[in-house]
Tab-separated table of C-alpha atoms in Angstrom:
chain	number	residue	atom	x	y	z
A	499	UNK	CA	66.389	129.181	143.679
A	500	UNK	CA	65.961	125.963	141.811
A	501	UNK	CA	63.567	123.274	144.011
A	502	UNK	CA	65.511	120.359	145.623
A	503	UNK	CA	61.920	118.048	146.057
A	504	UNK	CA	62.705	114.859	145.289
A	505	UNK	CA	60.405	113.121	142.640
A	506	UNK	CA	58.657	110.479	143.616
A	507	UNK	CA	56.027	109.508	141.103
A	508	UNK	CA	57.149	107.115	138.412
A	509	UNK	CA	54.854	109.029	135.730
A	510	UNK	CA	56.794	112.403	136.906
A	511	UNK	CA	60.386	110.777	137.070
A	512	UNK	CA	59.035	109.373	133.070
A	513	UNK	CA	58.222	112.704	132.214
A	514	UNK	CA	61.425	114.529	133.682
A	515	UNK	CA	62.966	111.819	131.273
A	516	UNK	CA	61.149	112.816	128.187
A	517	UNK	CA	61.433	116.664	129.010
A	518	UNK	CA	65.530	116.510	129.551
A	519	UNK	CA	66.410	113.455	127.186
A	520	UNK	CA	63.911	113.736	124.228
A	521	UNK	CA	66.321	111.827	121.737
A	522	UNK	CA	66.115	108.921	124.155
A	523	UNK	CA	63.257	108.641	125.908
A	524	UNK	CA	60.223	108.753	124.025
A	525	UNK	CA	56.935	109.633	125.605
A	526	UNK	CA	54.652	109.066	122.877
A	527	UNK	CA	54.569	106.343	119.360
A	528	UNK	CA	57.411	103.943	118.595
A	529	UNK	CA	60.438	103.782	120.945
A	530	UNK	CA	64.008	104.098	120.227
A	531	UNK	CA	66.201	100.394	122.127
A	532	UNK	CA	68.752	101.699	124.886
A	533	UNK	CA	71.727	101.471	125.084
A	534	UNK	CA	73.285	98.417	126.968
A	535	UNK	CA	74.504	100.011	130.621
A	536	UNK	CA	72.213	103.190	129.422
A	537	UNK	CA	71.552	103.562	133.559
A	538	UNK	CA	75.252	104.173	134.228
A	539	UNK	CA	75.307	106.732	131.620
A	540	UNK	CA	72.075	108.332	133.130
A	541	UNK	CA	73.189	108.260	136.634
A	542	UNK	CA	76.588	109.738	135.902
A	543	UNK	CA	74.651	112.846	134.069
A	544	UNK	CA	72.247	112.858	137.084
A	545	UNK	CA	74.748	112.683	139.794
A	546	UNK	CA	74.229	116.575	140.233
A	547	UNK	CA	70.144	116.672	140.112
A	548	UNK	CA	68.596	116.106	143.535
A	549	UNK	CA	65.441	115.726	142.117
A	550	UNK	CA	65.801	112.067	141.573
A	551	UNK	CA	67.232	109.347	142.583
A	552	UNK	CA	69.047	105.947	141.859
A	553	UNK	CA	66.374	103.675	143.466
A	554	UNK	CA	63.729	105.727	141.472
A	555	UNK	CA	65.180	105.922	137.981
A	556	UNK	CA	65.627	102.512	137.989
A	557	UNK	CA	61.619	101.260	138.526
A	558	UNK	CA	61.168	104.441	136.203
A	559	UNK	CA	63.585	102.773	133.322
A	560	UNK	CA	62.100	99.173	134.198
A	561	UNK	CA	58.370	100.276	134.024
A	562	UNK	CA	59.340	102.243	130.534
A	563	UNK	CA	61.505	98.870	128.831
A	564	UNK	CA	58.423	96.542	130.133
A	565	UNK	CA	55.849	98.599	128.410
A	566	UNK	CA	54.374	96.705	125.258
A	567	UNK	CA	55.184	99.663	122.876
A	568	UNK	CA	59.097	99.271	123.757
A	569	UNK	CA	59.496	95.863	123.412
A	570	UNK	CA	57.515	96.034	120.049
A	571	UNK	CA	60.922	98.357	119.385
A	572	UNK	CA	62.758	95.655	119.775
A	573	UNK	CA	63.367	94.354	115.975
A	574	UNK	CA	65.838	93.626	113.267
A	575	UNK	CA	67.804	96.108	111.866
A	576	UNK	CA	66.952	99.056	114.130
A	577	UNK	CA	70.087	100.616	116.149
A	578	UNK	CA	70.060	101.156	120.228
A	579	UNK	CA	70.687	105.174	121.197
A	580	UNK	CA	72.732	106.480	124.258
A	581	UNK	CA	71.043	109.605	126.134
A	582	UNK	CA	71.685	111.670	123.235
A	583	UNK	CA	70.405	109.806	120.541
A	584	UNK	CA	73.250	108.727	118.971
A	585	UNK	CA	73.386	104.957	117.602
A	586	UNK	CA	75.271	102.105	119.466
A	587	UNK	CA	75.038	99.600	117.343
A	588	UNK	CA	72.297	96.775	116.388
A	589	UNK	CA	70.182	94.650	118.211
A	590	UNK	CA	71.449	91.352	118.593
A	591	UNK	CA	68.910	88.307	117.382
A	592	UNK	CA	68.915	87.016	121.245
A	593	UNK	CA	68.021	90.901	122.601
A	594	UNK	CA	64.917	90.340	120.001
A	595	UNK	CA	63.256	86.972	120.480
A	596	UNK	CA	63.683	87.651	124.213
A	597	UNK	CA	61.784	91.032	123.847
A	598	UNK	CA	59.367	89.284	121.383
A	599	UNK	CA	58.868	86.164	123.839
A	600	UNK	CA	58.446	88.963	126.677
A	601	UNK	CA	55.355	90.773	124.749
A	602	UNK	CA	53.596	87.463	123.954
A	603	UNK	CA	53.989	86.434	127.555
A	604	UNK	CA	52.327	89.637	128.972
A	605	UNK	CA	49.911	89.881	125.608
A	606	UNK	CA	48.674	86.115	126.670
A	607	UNK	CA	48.282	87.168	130.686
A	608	UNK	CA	46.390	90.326	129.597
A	609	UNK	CA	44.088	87.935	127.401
A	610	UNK	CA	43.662	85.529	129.929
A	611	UNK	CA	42.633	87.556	132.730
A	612	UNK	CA	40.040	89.315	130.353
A	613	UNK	CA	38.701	86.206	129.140
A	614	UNK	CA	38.611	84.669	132.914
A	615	UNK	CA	36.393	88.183	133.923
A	616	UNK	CA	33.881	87.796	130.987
A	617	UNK	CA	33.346	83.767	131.604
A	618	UNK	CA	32.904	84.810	135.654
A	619	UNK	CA	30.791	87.437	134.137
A	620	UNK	CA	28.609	85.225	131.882
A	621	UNK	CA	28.131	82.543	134.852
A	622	UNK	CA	26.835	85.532	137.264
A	623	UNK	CA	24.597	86.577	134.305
A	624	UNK	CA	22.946	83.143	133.505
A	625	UNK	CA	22.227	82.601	137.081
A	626	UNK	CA	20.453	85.732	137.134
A	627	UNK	CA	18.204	84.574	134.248
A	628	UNK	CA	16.987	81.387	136.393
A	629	UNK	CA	14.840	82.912	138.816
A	630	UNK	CA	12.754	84.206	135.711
A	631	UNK	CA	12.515	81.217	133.995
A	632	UNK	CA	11.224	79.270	137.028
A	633	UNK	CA	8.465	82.185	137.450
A	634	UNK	CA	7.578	81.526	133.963
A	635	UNK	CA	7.098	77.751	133.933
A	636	UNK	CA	5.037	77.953	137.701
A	637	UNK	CA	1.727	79.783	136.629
A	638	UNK	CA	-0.337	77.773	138.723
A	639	UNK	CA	1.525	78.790	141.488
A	640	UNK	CA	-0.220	82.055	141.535
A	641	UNK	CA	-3.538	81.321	143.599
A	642	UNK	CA	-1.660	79.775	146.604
A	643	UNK	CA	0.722	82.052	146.430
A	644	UNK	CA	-2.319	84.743	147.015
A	645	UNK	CA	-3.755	82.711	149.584
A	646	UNK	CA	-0.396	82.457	151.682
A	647	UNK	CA	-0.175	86.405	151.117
A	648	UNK	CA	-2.655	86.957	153.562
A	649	UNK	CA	-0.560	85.440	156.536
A	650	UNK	CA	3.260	86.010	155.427
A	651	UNK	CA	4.526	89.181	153.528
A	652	UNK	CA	6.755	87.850	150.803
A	653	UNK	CA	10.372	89.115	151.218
A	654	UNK	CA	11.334	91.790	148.474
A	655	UNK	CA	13.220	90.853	145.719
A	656	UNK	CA	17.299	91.459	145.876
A	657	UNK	CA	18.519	93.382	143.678
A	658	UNK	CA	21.345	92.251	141.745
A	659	UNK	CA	24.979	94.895	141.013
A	660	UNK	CA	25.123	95.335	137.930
A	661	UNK	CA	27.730	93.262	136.317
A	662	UNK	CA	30.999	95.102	135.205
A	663	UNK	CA	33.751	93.391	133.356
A	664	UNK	CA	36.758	94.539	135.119
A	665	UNK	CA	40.473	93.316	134.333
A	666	UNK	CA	42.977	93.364	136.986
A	667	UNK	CA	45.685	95.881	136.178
A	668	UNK	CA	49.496	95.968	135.045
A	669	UNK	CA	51.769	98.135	137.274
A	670	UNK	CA	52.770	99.639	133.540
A	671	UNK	CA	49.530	100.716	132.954
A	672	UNK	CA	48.821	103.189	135.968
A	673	UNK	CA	49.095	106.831	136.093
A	674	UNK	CA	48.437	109.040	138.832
A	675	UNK	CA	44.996	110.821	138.788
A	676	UNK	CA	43.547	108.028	136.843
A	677	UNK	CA	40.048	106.407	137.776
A	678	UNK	CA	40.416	102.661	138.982
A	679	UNK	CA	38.505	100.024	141.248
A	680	UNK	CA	40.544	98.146	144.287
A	681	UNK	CA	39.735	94.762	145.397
A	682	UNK	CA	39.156	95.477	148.613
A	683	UNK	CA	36.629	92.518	149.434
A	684	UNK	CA	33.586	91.170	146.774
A	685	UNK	CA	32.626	94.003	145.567
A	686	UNK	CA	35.442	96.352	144.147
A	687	UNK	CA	35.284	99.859	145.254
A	688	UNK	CA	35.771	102.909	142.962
A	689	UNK	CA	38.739	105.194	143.138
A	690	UNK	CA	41.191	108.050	141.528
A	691	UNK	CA	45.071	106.982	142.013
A	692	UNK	CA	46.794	109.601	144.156
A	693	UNK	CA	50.790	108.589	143.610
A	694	UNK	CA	52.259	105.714	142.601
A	695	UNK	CA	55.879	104.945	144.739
A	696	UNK	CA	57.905	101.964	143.530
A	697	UNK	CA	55.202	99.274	143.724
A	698	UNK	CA	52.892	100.744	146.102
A	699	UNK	CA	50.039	102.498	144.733
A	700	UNK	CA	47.663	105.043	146.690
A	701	UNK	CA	44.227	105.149	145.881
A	702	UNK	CA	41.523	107.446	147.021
A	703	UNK	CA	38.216	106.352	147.082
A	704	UNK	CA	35.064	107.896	146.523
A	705	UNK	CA	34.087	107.532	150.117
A	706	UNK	CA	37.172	110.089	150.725
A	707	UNK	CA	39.453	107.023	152.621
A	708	UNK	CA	43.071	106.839	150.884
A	709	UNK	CA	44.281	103.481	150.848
A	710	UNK	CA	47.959	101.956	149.411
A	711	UNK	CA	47.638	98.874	147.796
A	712	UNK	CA	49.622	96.292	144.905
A	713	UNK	CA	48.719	96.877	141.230
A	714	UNK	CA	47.335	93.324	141.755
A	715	UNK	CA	44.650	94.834	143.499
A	716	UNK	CA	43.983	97.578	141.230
A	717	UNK	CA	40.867	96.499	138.207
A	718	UNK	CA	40.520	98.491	135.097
């Protein structure tokens, strides 16, 4: 008996795609445009398959034509495709410099919030350096410092985290079972995503506790 469960995962609904419309979805390289009202098409043909539905294929479709390698698609003189691969007909010039103005956008936010981790990172690591340089320059230091040994134990030295450039991730760039860090207070805490449902994302941490969270909260 064929299974009626519902897919849920966005990756799984993507790969469903791939599997049962290969001349139209493309998993993996260059991407073919889809056709304009493509979803009507694809519900119509889905109406009778209760493993998805509406509400999912449509974050499914969104997360694939907001990935950078299909709006890189987007260009002059290449032809849209219905499920089947056939052409329908060329991309018009506004279709393009939208898709084009779309990738720089998210290209410029991905830069951004890599450049904004490695300046936070470069702060925490020259403040780091400061408590050396003042041991250096205070030599003289070192005979009262004995002296004063005798009555007070001098507190240990904290040890620093290590400092890990971490950017903060892009719903399009999660998959389930892949290793991430959540934001769950200052320090981020390690993790393998679980499932990914419309916008939520469940994470299970290291220490065993599952969490849901935003891919806002996710760092890569």
């Amino acid at each position: 008996m064929e299974s009626t469960e519902k897919l849920t995962d966005t990756n799984a609904i993507l790969a469903y795609l791939y599997e049962t419309f290969p001349l139209c979805f493309i998993a993996e390289g260059e991407t073919k445009p889809l056709k304009i009202g493509l979803f009507q098409d694809l519900a119509e043909r889905l109406a009778d398959d209760s493993k998805v539905s509406k509400t999912q294929l449509r974050i499914a479709i969104r997360r694939y034509t907001n990935s950078w390698r299909y709006l890189k698609s987007l260009k002059e003189g290449v032809q849209r495709v219905d499920l089947d691969g056939n052409p329908c007909g060329a991309l018009e010039a506004e279709h393009i410099e939208h898709a084009q103005q779309a990738l720089k956008d998210s290209q410029d936010k991905a830069k951004a919030r890599r450049q904004e981790t490695a300046k936070a990172a470069g702060k925490t690591a020259e403040g780091e350096q400061k408590p050396r340089d003042n041991a250096k320059r205070k030599p003289r230091a070192k005979a009262d410092f004995a002296k004063k040994a005798s009555f007070k134990k001098p507190a240990p030295k904290k040890v620093e985290a290590p400092v890990v450039n971490l950017v903060q991730a892009e719903l399009s760039q999660l998959t389930s079972g892949q290793k991430v860090n959540v934001k769950l207070g200052a320090t981020p805490v390690p993790g393998v995503i679980s499932d990914i449902n419309k916008e939520d994302i469940q994470v299970q941490l290291n220490s065993g506790l599952t969490v849901k969270v935003k891919a806002e909260h996710i760092l890569l």
